[in-house]
Amino acid sequence: MILVLFGPPGSGKGTQSEYLLQTGKFIHISTGELLRAEVKRATPLGMRVANIMEKGELVHDEILMALIKNCLSEISTKHIIFDGFPRTLNQAEAFTCMLDDKDLKVDLVVDFKIDLDQLIDRISGRFSCSDCGFVYHDIYHKLSVEGICDKCHGTKFVRRIDDQSEVVKNRIQQYLSSTEVVKQYYMQKGIMVSVDASNDPETVKLSLKNCLSQAGFDI
Ligand code: AP5
């Protein structure tokens, strides 16, 4: 199954991807994570996109498509979660062609519906382990033991530079202005469903599981 998780910043796409990954049935491609890794390693690509990401703007479609092409060339499984991609109509159309060349297609797009007011609250409390990247929240997903990562026992934590409130507002704006056409694109293909992402993580997880099951993929 090729699954696309679609939704605004902070709607919980990464959190739900992590749950799906735990089933052992998927691999996860997050374009945000891929880009942040390039920035962290200060690669030529990372240096090109760092400023754009810091401002909360979208990275150019051509860069995204090159990243995705590279990922697909290295992957043998056909069960992939795409998190945060595609985000523009150009990306969606180019993605369809790219998958078509491999006799693949997007099977399901899940839209994470959430009231925009909730996003700032979620993003402003987000932090992650600097060793393994596992994501937490000051209120909604606390560390089990203060100062120690539940997953890898790391002791250093970071907050994303683009999670500052002014940048978040821009990211939400970018999302609103570019994504409606993408939704229409997948709606016309009849593969778009939605979950109520304003619920607690366990409830969202169940909704997502139901969506997958109705699409013929049990986890
Ligand atoms: P990216 O990293 O993709 O960021 P995003 O889409 O803005 O999404 P986030 O990672 O902020 O949120 P999320 O939905 O994963 O939420 P999470 O699960 O962490 O993109 C970053 C940048 O890269 C972009 O701005 C752009 O510059 C560039 N980029 C990436 N892809 C691109 C593309 N395709 N085209 C162009 N540019 C691209 O949850 C958030 C917090 O809430 C966490 O603390 C979590 O613990 C908590 N939480 C999660 N679920 C719940 C819940 N149900 N209840 C309560 N709390 C919850």
JSON list of C-alpha atoms in Angstrom, two decimals, residues 7 9 25 31 58 64 79 83-84 92 95-97 106 111 114-115 123-124 139 145 148-149 181 185-186 201:
[
{"chain": "A", "resi": 7, "resn": "GLY", "atom": "CA", "xyz": [-2.62, 17.53, 6.87]},
{"chain": "A", "resi": 9, "resn": "PRO", "atom": "CA", "xyz": [1.72, 21.26, 10.43]},
{"chain": "A", "resi": 25, "resn": "LYS", "atom": "CA", "xyz": [4.45, -3.37, 7.75]},
{"chain": "A", "resi": 31, "resn": "THR", "atom": "CA", "xyz": [10.11, 14.84, 3.30]},
{"chain": "A", "resi": 58, "resn": "LEU", "atom": "CA", "xyz": [7.81, 25.38, 0.76]},
{"chain": "A", "resi": 64, "resn": "LEU", "atom": "CA", "xyz": [11.32, 17.41, -3.64]},
{"chain": "A", "resi": 79, "resn": "HIS", "atom": "CA", "xyz": [4.20, -0.54, 1.58]},
{"chain": "A", "resi": 83, "resn": "ASP", "atom": "CA", "xyz": [4.31, 11.98, 5.31]},
{"chain": "A", "resi": 84, "resn": "GLY", "atom": "CA", "xyz": [4.15, 15.61, 4.18]},
{"chain": "A", "resi": 92, "resn": "ALA", "atom": "CA", "xyz": [1.14, 15.20, -6.87]},
{"chain": "A", "resi": 95, "resn": "PHE", "atom": "CA", "xyz": [4.48, 11.62, -8.15]},
{"chain": "A", "resi": 96, "resn": "THR", "atom": "CA", "xyz": [1.72, 9.83, -10.08]},
{"chain": "A", "resi": 97, "resn": "CYS", "atom": "CA", "xyz": [4.02, 9.59, -13.14]},
{"chain": "A", "resi": 106, "resn": "VAL", "atom": "CA", "xyz": [-1.10, 5.96, -4.45]},
{"chain": "A", "resi": 111, "resn": "ASP", "atom": "CA", "xyz": [-6.58, 13.89, 5.34]},
{"chain": "A", "resi": 114, "resn": "ILE", "atom": "CA", "xyz": [-8.18, 19.57, 12.64]},
{"chain": "A", "resi": 115, "resn": "ASP", "atom": "CA", "xyz": [-9.20, 22.99, 13.84]},
{"chain": "A", "resi": 123, "resn": "ILE", "atom": "CA", "xyz": [3.57, 22.66, 17.79]},
{"chain": "A", "resi": 124, "resn": "SER", "atom": "CA", "xyz": [4.64, 24.99, 20.59]},
{"chain": "A", "resi": 139, "resn": "ILE", "atom": "CA", "xyz": [1.61, 18.11, 27.82]},
{"chain": "A", "resi": 145, "resn": "VAL", "atom": "CA", "xyz": [11.15, 9.39, 32.98]},
{"chain": "A", "resi": 148, "resn": "ILE", "atom": "CA", "xyz": [15.41, 10.30, 29.35]},
{"chain": "A", "resi": 149, "resn": "CYS", "atom": "CA", "xyz": [14.11, 9.32, 25.93]},
{"chain": "A", "resi": 181, "resn": "VAL", "atom": "CA", "xyz": [-5.87, 21.69, -5.20]},
{"chain": "A", "resi": 185, "resn": "TYR", "atom": "CA", "xyz": [-6.74, 15.99, -7.23]},
{"chain": "A", "resi": 186, "resn": "TYR", "atom": "CA", "xyz": [-6.96, 12.97, -4.93]},
{"chain": "A", "resi": 201, "resn": "PRO", "atom": "CA", "xyz": [-3.57, 10.04, 19.62]}
]
